[in-house]
Coordinates of N, CA and C and ligand atoms in Angstrom, one line a residue:
M499 N 0.8 -1.2 0.0 CA 0.0 0.0 0.0 C 0.9 1.2 0.0
A500 N 0.5 2.2 -0.8 CA 1.3 3.5 -0.9 C 1.2 4.3 0.4
D501 N 2.1 5.2 0.5 CA 2.1 6.1 1.7 C 1.0 7.1 1.7
R502 N 0.2 7.0 2.8 CA -0.9 8.0 2.9 C -0.8 8.8 4.2
T503 N 0.5 8.9 4.7 CA 0.7 9.8 5.8 C 0.4 11.2 5.5
P504 N -0.4 11.9 6.4 CA -0.7 13.3 6.1 C 0.6 14.2 6.0
K505 N 0.6 15.0 5.0 CA 1.7 16.0 4.9 C 1.0 17.3 4.6
P506 N 1.6 18.5 4.8 CA 0.9 19.7 4.5 C 0.6 19.7 3.0
F507 N -0.6 20.0 2.6 CA -0.9 20.0 1.2 C -0.5 21.3 0.6
P508 N -0.3 21.3 -0.7 CA 0.4 22.5 -1.4 C -0.4 23.7 -1.3
W509 N -1.7 23.6 -1.1 CA -2.6 24.9 -1.1 C -3.0 25.3 0.3
A510 N -2.4 24.7 1.3 CA -2.8 24.9 2.7 C -3.0 26.4 3.1
D511 N -2.1 27.2 2.6 CA -2.1 28.6 3.0 C -3.0 29.4 2.2
Q512 N -3.5 28.9 1.1 CA -4.3 29.7 0.1 C -5.8 29.5 0.3
W513 N -6.2 28.7 1.2 CA -7.6 28.4 1.3 C -8.3 28.8 2.6
P514 N -8.4 30.1 2.8 CA -9.0 30.6 4.1 C -10.5 30.1 4.2
E515 N -11.1 29.9 3.0 CA -12.6 29.5 3.0 C -12.8 28.1 3.5
I516 N -11.7 27.3 3.4 CA -11.9 25.9 3.8 C -11.5 25.8 5.3
V517 N -12.5 25.8 6.1 CA -12.3 25.9 7.6 C -12.5 24.5 8.3
D518 N -13.1 23.6 7.6 CA -13.4 22.3 8.2 C -12.1 21.5 8.3
P519 N -11.6 21.2 9.5 CA -10.4 20.5 9.7 C -10.4 19.1 9.1
R520 N -11.5 18.4 9.0 CA -11.6 17.1 8.4 C -11.4 17.2 6.9
V521 N -11.9 18.3 6.3 CA -11.7 18.5 4.8 C -10.2 18.8 4.6
R522 N -9.6 19.6 5.4 CA -8.2 19.9 5.2 C -7.3 18.7 5.4
A523 N -7.7 17.8 6.4 CA -6.9 16.6 6.6 C -7.0 15.6 5.4
A524 N -8.2 15.6 4.8 CA -8.4 14.7 3.7 C -7.5 15.1 2.5
F525 N -7.4 16.5 2.3 CA -6.5 16.9 1.2 C -5.0 16.7 1.5
A526 N -4.7 16.7 2.8 CA -3.3 16.4 3.2 C -3.0 14.9 3.0
A527 N -4.1 14.1 3.0 CA -3.8 12.6 3.0 C -3.8 12.0 1.5
V528 N -4.3 12.8 0.6 CA -4.4 12.2 -0.8 C -3.4 12.9 -1.7
P529 N -2.5 12.1 -2.3 CA -1.5 12.7 -3.2 C -2.1 12.9 -4.6
R530 N -2.3 14.2 -5.0 CA -2.9 14.5 -6.3 C -2.1 14.0 -7.4
A531 N -0.8 13.9 -7.2 CA 0.1 13.5 -8.3 C -0.2 12.1 -8.8
A532 N -0.7 11.3 -7.9 CA -1.1 9.9 -8.2 C -2.3 9.8 -9.2
F533 N -3.0 10.9 -9.4 CA -4.2 10.9 -10.2 C -4.1 11.7 -11.5
V534 N -2.9 12.2 -11.8 CA -2.8 13.0 -13.1 C -1.9 12.1 -14.0
P535 N -2.1 12.4 -15.4 CA -1.3 11.6 -16.3 C 0.2 11.9 -16.0
E536 N 1.0 10.9 -16.3 CA 2.5 11.0 -16.0 C 3.1 12.2 -16.5
H537 N 2.8 12.7 -17.7 CA 3.5 13.8 -18.3 C 3.1 15.1 -17.7
L538 N 2.1 15.1 -16.8 CA 1.6 16.3 -16.1 C 1.9 16.3 -14.6
V539 N 2.6 15.3 -14.1 CA 2.8 15.2 -12.7 C 3.5 16.4 -12.1
R540 N 4.3 17.1 -12.9 CA 5.0 18.3 -12.4 C 4.0 19.4 -12.1
L541 N 2.8 19.3 -12.7 CA 1.8 20.4 -12.5 C 0.8 20.0 -11.4
A542 N 0.9 18.8 -10.8 CA -0.1 18.3 -9.9 C -0.3 19.2 -8.7
D543 N 0.7 19.9 -8.3 CA 0.5 20.8 -7.1 C -0.1 22.2 -7.4
Q544 N -0.4 22.4 -8.7 CA -1.1 23.7 -9.0 C -2.5 23.5 -8.7
D545 N -3.1 24.6 -8.2 CA -4.5 24.6 -7.8 C -5.3 24.9 -9.1
A546 N -5.3 24.0 -10.0 CA -5.9 24.2 -11.4 C -6.4 22.9 -11.9
P547 N -7.4 22.9 -12.8 CA -7.8 21.7 -13.5 C -6.7 21.3 -14.5
L548 N -6.6 20.0 -14.8 CA -5.6 19.5 -15.8 C -6.3 18.4 -16.6
P549 N -5.9 18.3 -17.9 CA -6.5 17.2 -18.7 C -6.2 15.8 -18.3
I550 N -7.2 14.9 -18.4 CA -7.0 13.5 -18.0 C -7.3 12.5 -19.1
G551 N -7.6 13.1 -20.3 CA -7.9 12.2 -21.4 C -9.4 12.2 -21.7
E552 N -9.8 11.8 -22.9 CA -11.2 11.8 -23.3 C -11.8 13.2 -23.3
G553 N -11.0 14.2 -23.3 CA -11.5 15.6 -23.3 C -12.0 16.0 -21.9
Q554 N -11.7 15.3 -20.9 CA -12.1 15.6 -19.5 C -11.0 16.1 -18.7
T555 N -11.3 16.6 -17.5 CA -10.3 17.2 -16.6 C -10.4 16.7 -15.2
I556 N -9.3 16.7 -14.5 CA -9.3 16.5 -13.1 C -9.6 17.9 -12.5
S557 N -10.6 18.0 -11.6 CA -11.1 19.3 -11.1 C -10.0 20.1 -10.4
Q558 N -10.3 21.4 -10.3 CA -9.4 22.3 -9.5 C -9.6 21.9 -8.0
P559 N -8.5 21.6 -7.3 CA -8.6 21.2 -5.9 C -9.5 22.1 -5.0
F560 N -9.4 23.4 -5.2 CA -10.2 24.3 -4.4 C -11.7 24.1 -4.6
V561 N -12.1 23.9 -5.8 CA -13.5 23.7 -6.1 C -14.0 22.4 -5.4
I562 N -13.2 21.4 -5.5 CA -13.5 20.1 -4.8 C -13.7 20.4 -3.3
A563 N -12.7 21.1 -2.8 CA -12.8 21.4 -1.3 C -14.1 22.1 -0.9
L564 N -14.4 23.1 -1.7 CA -15.7 23.9 -1.5 C -16.9 22.9 -1.5
M565 N -16.9 22.1 -2.5 CA -18.0 21.1 -2.7 C -18.1 20.1 -1.5
V566 N -17.0 19.5 -1.2 CA -17.1 18.5 -0.1 C -17.3 19.2 1.3
Q567 N -16.8 20.4 1.4 CA -17.1 21.1 2.7 C -18.6 21.3 2.8
A568 N -19.2 21.7 1.7 CA -20.7 22.0 1.8 C -21.5 20.7 2.1
L569 N -20.9 19.5 1.8 CA -21.6 18.3 2.0 C -21.6 17.9 3.5
E570 N -20.8 18.5 4.3 CA -20.7 18.2 5.7 C -20.7 16.7 6.0
L571 N -19.7 16.0 5.3 CA -19.7 14.5 5.5 C -19.1 14.1 6.8
K572 N -19.7 13.0 7.3 CA -19.3 12.4 8.6 C -18.9 11.0 8.3
P573 N -18.0 10.4 9.2 CA -17.6 9.0 9.0 C -18.9 8.2 9.0
G574 N -19.0 7.3 8.0 CA -20.1 6.4 7.9 C -21.2 6.9 7.0
D575 N -21.1 8.2 6.5 CA -22.1 8.7 5.6 C -22.0 7.9 4.2
K576 N -23.1 7.7 3.6 CA -23.1 7.0 2.3 C -23.2 8.1 1.2
V577 N -22.2 8.1 0.3 CA -22.2 9.2 -0.7 C -22.1 8.7 -2.1
L578 N -22.8 9.4 -3.0 CA -22.8 9.1 -4.5 C -22.1 10.1 -5.2
E579 N -21.1 9.7 -6.1 CA -20.4 10.7 -6.9 C -20.7 10.4 -8.3
I580 N -21.1 11.5 -9.1 CA -21.3 11.4 -10.5 C -20.1 12.0 -11.2
G581 N -19.4 11.3 -12.1 CA -18.3 11.8 -12.8 C -17.0 11.6 -12.0
A582 N -16.6 10.4 -11.8 CA -15.4 10.1 -11.0 C -14.2 10.5 -11.7
G583 N -14.1 10.6 -13.0 CA -13.0 11.1 -13.8 C -11.7 10.4 -13.3
S584 N -10.8 11.2 -12.8 CA -9.5 10.7 -12.4 C -9.5 9.8 -11.1
G585 N -10.6 10.0 -10.3 CA -10.6 9.3 -9.1 C -10.1 10.1 -7.9
Y586 N -9.6 11.3 -8.2 CA -9.0 12.1 -7.1 C -10.0 12.5 -6.0
Q587 N -11.1 13.0 -6.5 CA -12.2 13.4 -5.6 C -12.8 12.2 -4.9
T588 N -12.8 11.1 -5.6 CA -13.3 9.8 -5.0 C -12.5 9.5 -3.8
A589 N -11.2 9.7 -3.9 CA -10.3 9.4 -2.8 C -10.6 10.3 -1.6
I590 N -10.8 11.6 -1.9 CA -11.1 12.5 -0.9 C -12.4 12.1 -0.1
L591 N -13.4 11.6 -0.9 CA -14.7 11.2 -0.3 C -14.4 9.9 0.5
C592 N -13.5 9.1 0.1 CA -13.2 7.9 0.9 C -12.7 8.3 2.2
E593 N -11.8 9.2 2.2 CA -11.2 9.7 3.5 C -12.3 10.3 4.4
L594 N -13.2 11.1 3.9 CA -14.1 11.8 4.7 C -15.3 10.9 5.2
T595 N -15.5 9.7 4.6 CA -16.6 8.9 5.1 C -16.0 7.6 5.8
A596 N -14.7 7.5 5.9 CA -14.1 6.3 6.4 C -14.5 6.1 7.9
T597 N -14.7 4.8 8.2 CA -14.9 4.5 9.6 C -13.8 3.5 10.1
E598 N -13.7 3.2 11.4 CA -12.6 2.4 11.9 C -12.8 0.9 11.4
D599 N -14.0 0.5 11.2 CA -14.1 -1.0 11.0 C -14.4 -1.4 9.5
E600 N -14.3 -0.4 8.6 CA -14.4 -0.7 7.2 C -13.3 -0.2 6.4
K601 N -13.0 -0.7 5.2 CA -12.0 -0.2 4.3 C -12.5 1.2 3.9
P602 N -11.6 2.2 3.7 CA -12.0 3.5 3.3 C -12.6 3.4 1.8
G603 N -13.8 3.8 1.7 CA -14.5 3.7 0.4 C -15.7 2.8 0.5
A604 N -15.9 2.1 1.6 CA -17.0 1.1 1.7 C -18.4 1.9 1.5
R605 N -18.4 3.2 1.8 CA -19.6 4.0 1.8 C -19.7 4.9 0.6
V606 N -18.7 4.7 -0.4 CA -18.6 5.6 -1.5 C -19.0 4.9 -2.8
Y607 N -20.0 5.5 -3.5 CA -20.5 4.9 -4.8 C -20.2 5.9 -5.9
A608 N -19.3 5.6 -6.9 CA -18.9 6.5 -7.9 C -19.2 6.0 -9.3
I609 N -19.7 6.9 -10.1 CA -20.1 6.5 -11.5 C -19.3 7.4 -12.5
E610 N -18.8 6.7 -13.5 CA -18.0 7.4 -14.6 C -18.5 6.9 -15.9
R611 N -18.7 7.8 -16.8 CA -19.2 7.5 -18.2 C -18.2 6.9 -19.1
F612 N -16.9 7.3 -19.0 CA -15.9 6.7 -19.9 C -15.2 5.5 -19.2
P613 N -15.3 4.3 -19.9 CA -14.7 3.1 -19.3 C -13.2 3.3 -19.1
S614 N -12.5 4.0 -20.0 CA -11.0 4.1 -19.9 C -10.7 4.9 -18.7
L615 N -11.4 6.0 -18.4 CA -11.2 6.8 -17.2 C -11.5 6.0 -15.9
A616 N -12.6 5.3 -15.9 CA -13.0 4.5 -14.8 C -12.0 3.4 -14.4
E617 N -11.4 2.8 -15.5 CA -10.4 1.8 -15.3 C -9.2 2.3 -14.6
R618 N -8.7 3.5 -15.1 CA -7.5 4.1 -14.6 C -7.8 4.5 -13.1
A619 N -9.0 5.1 -12.9 CA -9.3 5.6 -11.6 C -9.3 4.4 -10.6
A620 N -9.9 3.3 -11.0 CA -10.0 2.1 -10.1 C -8.6 1.6 -9.7
A621 N -7.7 1.6 -10.7 CA -6.4 1.1 -10.4 C -5.6 2.0 -9.4
R622 N -5.8 3.3 -9.6 CA -5.1 4.3 -8.7 C -5.6 4.2 -7.3
L623 N -7.0 4.1 -7.2 CA -7.6 4.1 -5.9 C -7.2 2.8 -5.2
A624 N -7.2 1.7 -5.9 CA -6.8 0.4 -5.2 C -5.4 0.5 -4.8
R625 N -4.5 1.1 -5.6 CA -3.1 1.1 -5.2 C -2.9 1.9 -3.9
L626 N -3.7 2.9 -3.7 CA -3.6 3.8 -2.5 C -4.4 3.2 -1.3
G627 N -5.0 2.0 -1.5 CA -5.7 1.4 -0.4 C -7.2 1.8 -0.2
Y628 N -7.8 2.5 -1.3 CA -9.2 2.8 -1.2 C -10.0 1.8 -1.9
A629 N -11.2 1.5 -1.4 CA -12.1 0.5 -2.0 C -13.5 1.0 -2.2
P630 N -13.6 2.1 -3.0 CA -15.0 2.6 -3.3 C -15.7 1.6 -4.3
H631 N -17.0 1.7 -4.4 CA -17.8 1.0 -5.4 C -17.7 1.9 -6.6
L632 N -17.2 1.4 -7.7 CA -17.0 2.3 -8.9 C -17.6 1.6 -10.1
R633 N -18.5 2.3 -10.8 CA -19.0 1.6 -12.0 C -19.1 2.5 -13.2
V634 N -19.1 1.9 -14.4 CA -19.2 2.7 -15.6 C -20.7 2.8 -16.0
G635 N -21.1 4.0 -16.3 CA -22.5 4.2 -16.6 C -22.9 5.7 -16.7
D636 N -24.2 5.9 -16.8 CA -24.8 7.2 -16.8 C -25.3 7.6 -15.4
G637 N -24.5 8.5 -14.8 CA -24.8 8.8 -13.4 C -26.1 9.6 -13.2
A638 N -26.7 10.1 -14.3 CA -27.9 10.9 -14.2 C -29.0 10.0 -13.6
Y639 N -28.9 8.7 -13.8 CA -29.9 7.8 -13.2 C -29.6 7.3 -11.8
G640 N -28.4 7.8 -11.3 CA -28.0 7.4 -10.0 C -27.7 6.0 -9.8
W641 N -27.8 5.5 -8.6 CA -27.4 4.1 -8.2 C -28.6 3.6 -7.3
P642 N -29.7 3.3 -7.9 CA -30.9 3.0 -7.1 C -30.7 1.9 -6.1
E643 N -30.0 0.8 -6.4 CA -29.8 -0.3 -5.5 C -29.1 0.1 -4.2
A644 N -28.3 1.2 -4.2 CA -27.6 1.6 -3.1 C -28.2 2.8 -2.3
A645 N -29.3 3.3 -2.9 CA -30.0 4.5 -2.3 C -30.7 4.1 -1.0
P646 N -30.9 5.1 -0.1 CA -30.7 6.5 -0.3 C -29.3 6.9 0.2
F647 N -28.9 8.1 -0.3 CA -27.6 8.6 0.0 C -27.7 9.8 0.9
D648 N -26.7 9.9 1.8 CA -26.6 11.1 2.7 C -26.1 12.3 1.9
A649 N -25.3 12.0 0.9 CA -24.8 13.1 0.1 C -24.6 12.6 -1.3
I650 N -24.8 13.6 -2.2 CA -24.6 13.3 -3.7 C -23.7 14.5 -4.2
I651 N -22.7 14.1 -4.9 CA -21.8 15.2 -5.5 C -21.7 14.9 -7.0
V652 N -22.0 16.0 -7.8 CA -22.0 15.9 -9.2 C -20.8 16.7 -9.7
S653 N -20.0 16.1 -10.5 CA -18.8 16.8 -11.0 C -18.8 17.2 -12.4
A654 N -20.0 17.3 -13.0 CA -20.1 17.8 -14.4 C -21.3 18.7 -14.4
A655 N -21.3 19.7 -15.3 CA -22.4 20.7 -15.3 C -23.7 20.1 -15.8
A656 N -24.7 20.2 -15.0 CA -26.1 19.7 -15.4 C -27.0 20.8 -15.8
P657 N -27.6 20.7 -17.0 CA -28.6 21.7 -17.4 C -29.9 21.6 -16.6
H658 N -30.2 20.5 -15.9 CA -31.4 20.3 -15.1 C -31.0 19.4 -13.9
I659 N -31.8 19.4 -12.9 CA -31.5 18.5 -11.8 C -32.2 17.1 -12.1
P660 N -31.4 16.1 -12.3 CA -31.9 14.8 -12.6 C -32.8 14.3 -11.5
R661 N -34.1 14.0 -11.8 CA -35.1 13.6 -10.8 C -34.6 12.3 -10.0
P662 N -34.0 11.3 -10.7 CA -33.5 10.2 -10.0 C -32.5 10.5 -8.8
L663 N -31.7 11.5 -9.1 CA -30.7 11.9 -8.0 C -31.5 12.5 -6.8
W664 N -32.5 13.4 -7.1 CA -33.3 14.0 -6.1 C -34.0 12.9 -5.3
E665 N -34.5 11.9 -6.0 CA -35.3 10.8 -5.3 C -34.4 9.9 -4.5
Q666 N -33.1 9.8 -4.9 CA -32.2 8.9 -4.2 C -31.4 9.7 -3.0
L667 N -31.8 10.9 -2.8 CA -31.2 11.7 -1.7 C -32.0 11.4 -0.5
A668 N -31.3 11.1 0.6 CA -32.0 10.8 1.9 C -32.6 12.0 2.5
E669 N -33.6 11.8 3.3 CA -34.2 13.0 4.1 C -33.0 13.5 4.9
G670 N -32.9 14.9 4.9 CA -31.7 15.5 5.6 C -30.4 15.5 4.8
G671 N -30.5 14.9 3.5 CA -29.3 14.8 2.7 C -28.9 16.0 2.0
R672 N -27.7 16.1 1.5 CA -27.2 17.3 0.8 C -26.7 16.8 -0.6
M673 N -26.9 17.7 -1.6 CA -26.4 17.4 -2.9 C -25.7 18.7 -3.4
V674 N -24.5 18.6 -4.0 CA -23.9 19.7 -4.7 C -23.8 19.4 -6.1
L675 N -24.2 20.4 -7.0 CA -24.0 20.2 -8.4 C -23.8 21.5 -9.1
P676 N -22.9 21.5 -10.2 CA -22.8 22.7 -11.0 C -24.0 22.7 -11.9
F677 N -24.7 23.8 -11.9 CA -26.0 23.9 -12.6 C -25.9 24.9 -13.7
G678 N -26.2 24.4 -15.0 CA -26.1 25.3 -16.1 C -25.6 24.6 -17.3
E679 N -25.7 25.2 -18.5 CA -25.2 24.7 -19.7 C -23.7 24.8 -19.7
F680 N -23.0 24.0 -20.5 CA -21.6 24.0 -20.7 C -21.2 25.4 -21.3
D681 N -20.1 26.0 -20.7 CA -19.6 27.2 -21.3 C -20.5 28.4 -20.9
D682 N -21.6 28.1 -20.2 CA -22.5 29.2 -19.9 C -22.2 29.6 -18.5
N683 N -23.1 30.3 -17.9 CA -22.9 30.8 -16.5 C -23.3 29.7 -15.6
Q684 N -22.4 28.9 -15.2 CA -22.7 27.8 -14.3 C -22.7 28.2 -12.8
Q685 N -23.6 27.8 -12.0 CA -23.7 28.1 -10.6 C -23.6 26.8 -9.8
L686 N -22.8 26.8 -8.8 CA -22.7 25.7 -7.9 C -23.8 25.8 -6.9
L687 N -24.7 24.7 -6.9 CA -25.9 24.7 -6.0 C -25.7 23.7 -4.9
L688 N -26.1 24.1 -3.7 CA -26.2 23.2 -2.6 C -27.6 22.9 -2.3
I689 N -28.1 21.7 -2.5 CA -29.5 21.4 -2.4 C -29.7 20.5 -1.1
R690 N -30.6 20.8 -0.3 CA -30.9 20.0 0.9 C -32.3 19.5 0.8
K691 N -32.5 18.2 1.3 CA -33.9 17.7 1.4 C -34.3 17.8 2.8
I692 N -35.3 18.7 3.1 CA -35.7 18.9 4.4 C -37.3 18.7 4.4
N693 N -37.7 17.7 5.2 CA -39.1 17.3 5.2 C -39.6 17.1 3.7
G694 N -38.8 16.5 2.9 CA -39.2 16.2 1.6 C -39.1 17.4 0.6
H695 N -38.8 18.6 1.1 CA -38.8 19.7 0.3 C -37.3 20.1 -0.1
M696 N -37.2 20.8 -1.3 CA -35.9 21.2 -1.8 C -35.5 22.6 -1.3
H697 N -34.4 22.7 -0.6 CA -33.9 24.0 -0.2 C -32.6 24.2 -1.0
V698 N -32.5 25.3 -1.6 CA -31.4 25.6 -2.5 C -30.5 26.8 -2.1
E699 N -29.2 26.6 -2.1 CA -28.3 27.7 -1.8 C -27.3 27.8 -2.9
R700 N -27.0 29.0 -3.3 CA -26.0 29.2 -4.4 C -24.6 29.4 -3.8
L701 N -23.6 28.6 -4.3 CA -22.3 28.7 -3.7 C -21.3 29.5 -4.6
G702 N -21.8 30.0 -5.8 CA -20.9 30.8 -6.6 C -20.7 30.2 -8.0
G703 N -20.1 31.0 -8.9 CA -19.9 30.6 -10.2 C -18.7 29.6 -10.4
V704 N -18.9 28.6 -11.3 CA -17.9 27.6 -11.6 C -17.9 27.3 -13.1
R705 N -16.9 26.5 -13.5 CA -16.9 26.0 -14.9 C -16.5 24.6 -14.9
F706 N -17.4 23.7 -15.3 CA -17.2 22.3 -15.4 C -17.5 21.8 -16.8
V707 N -16.9 20.6 -17.1 CA -17.3 19.9 -18.3 C -18.7 19.5 -18.2
P708 N -19.4 19.3 -19.4 CA -20.8 19.0 -19.3 C -21.1 17.6 -18.8
M709 N -22.3 17.5 -18.1 CA -22.8 16.2 -17.8 C -23.6 15.7 -19.1
V710 N -23.3 14.5 -19.5 CA -23.9 14.1 -20.8 C -24.8 13.0 -20.5
S711 N -26.1 13.2 -20.8 CA -27.1 12.1 -20.6 C -28.4 12.4 -21.4
P712 N -29.0 11.3 -21.9 CA -30.2 11.4 -22.6 C -31.3 11.8 -21.7
L713 N -31.1 11.6 -20.4 CA -32.1 12.0 -19.4 C -32.6 13.5 -19.6
F714 N -31.6 14.3 -20.0 CA -31.9 15.8 -20.1 C -32.9 16.1 -21.2
D715 N -33.1 15.1 -22.1 CA -34.1 15.3 -23.2 C -35.5 15.1 -22.8
D716 N -35.7 14.6 -21.6 CA -37.0 14.2 -21.1 C -37.4 15.1 -19.9
P717 N -38.2 16.1 -20.1 CA -38.6 17.0 -19.0 C -39.2 16.2 -17.8
E718 N -39.8 15.1 -18.0 CA -40.4 14.3 -16.9 C -39.3 13.8 -15.9
Q719 N -38.1 13.8 -16.4 CA -37.0 13.3 -15.6 C -36.2 14.5 -14.9
W720 N -36.8 15.7 -15.0 CA -36.1 16.8 -14.3 C -36.9 17.1 -13.0
A721 N -36.1 17.3 -11.9 CA -36.7 17.8 -10.7 C -36.8 19.3 -10.7
E722 N -37.9 19.8 -10.3 CA -38.1 21.3 -10.3 C -37.3 21.9 -9.3
L723 N -36.6 23.1 -9.7 CA -35.8 23.8 -8.7 C -36.8 24.6 -7.8
Ligands
SAH393 N1 -13.9 15.1 -9.9 C1 -13.4 14.5 -11.1 C2 -13.9 15.3 -12.3 C3 -13.8 14.7 -13.6 S1 -14.5 15.7 -14.9 C4 -11.9 14.6 -11.1 O1 -11.4 15.5 -10.3 O2 -11.2 13.9 -11.7 C5 -16.2 15.2 -14.9 C6 -16.4 13.7 -15.3 O3 -17.8 13.5 -15.4 C7 -15.8 13.3 -16.6 O4 -14.9 12.3 -16.4 C8 -17.0 12.9 -17.4 O5 -16.7 11.8 -18.3 C9 -18.0 12.5 -16.4 N2 -19.4 12.5 -16.8 C10 -20.1 13.4 -17.6 N3 -21.4 13.1 -17.7 C11 -21.5 11.9 -17.0 C12 -22.6 11.1 -16.7 N4 -23.9 11.3 -17.2 N5 -22.4 10.0 -15.9 C13 -21.2 9.7 -15.4 N6 -20.1 10.5 -15.6 C14 -20.3 11.6 -16.4

């Protein structure tokens, strides 16, 4: 198993907004260099997105930190991730939900559309000792067999809120998603389910690759904001 001893992460001094010590510890524990293509390893410590193949990117660490901090994850929470990409954020989620009696990742369900990316992500995660459930597919439909989820994190811009994701969110659960068309004015939304109702908070402007799914062609499959 690779070294996961916490060390100060490269952006520690630049993130005054990230105040949750568990989130900071998770970033200290996961080596980003292990999740970027070999020819870009020298750029892994930059707080910026990088290409990972298939026209996709590994997210900017600060944006991941904002998203996972908003989810208020506790050990043992069950979390669904749409768009695992490189697997880097998946590893962060494994750290934040880990309990003492299970392998880190036992409560993490991650979906990725591109088989090639999913395969690479799975290999990297396993090498570092993480054991999330990872599958290839269209994340807009969620993972019904494993629902409900305490938290759902969407890493690609969604033009609508997929109804299946809303339905698979537990009562009291939190979902973060970049909302808007690609290249457009995307807003990061924090959605909470309180007494079955949707409460929405805007966390700011972001820029993500598009979430691709036939679900968006069917208005019946959209959850109303
Ligand atoms: N957090 C990831 C982000 C990867 S980019 C990282 O840091 O590596 C977003 C990913 O979402 C891409 O890999 C893309 O293939 C994936 N994606 C887009 N639409 C999807 C869908 N409908 N279902 C699953 N994955 C999707």
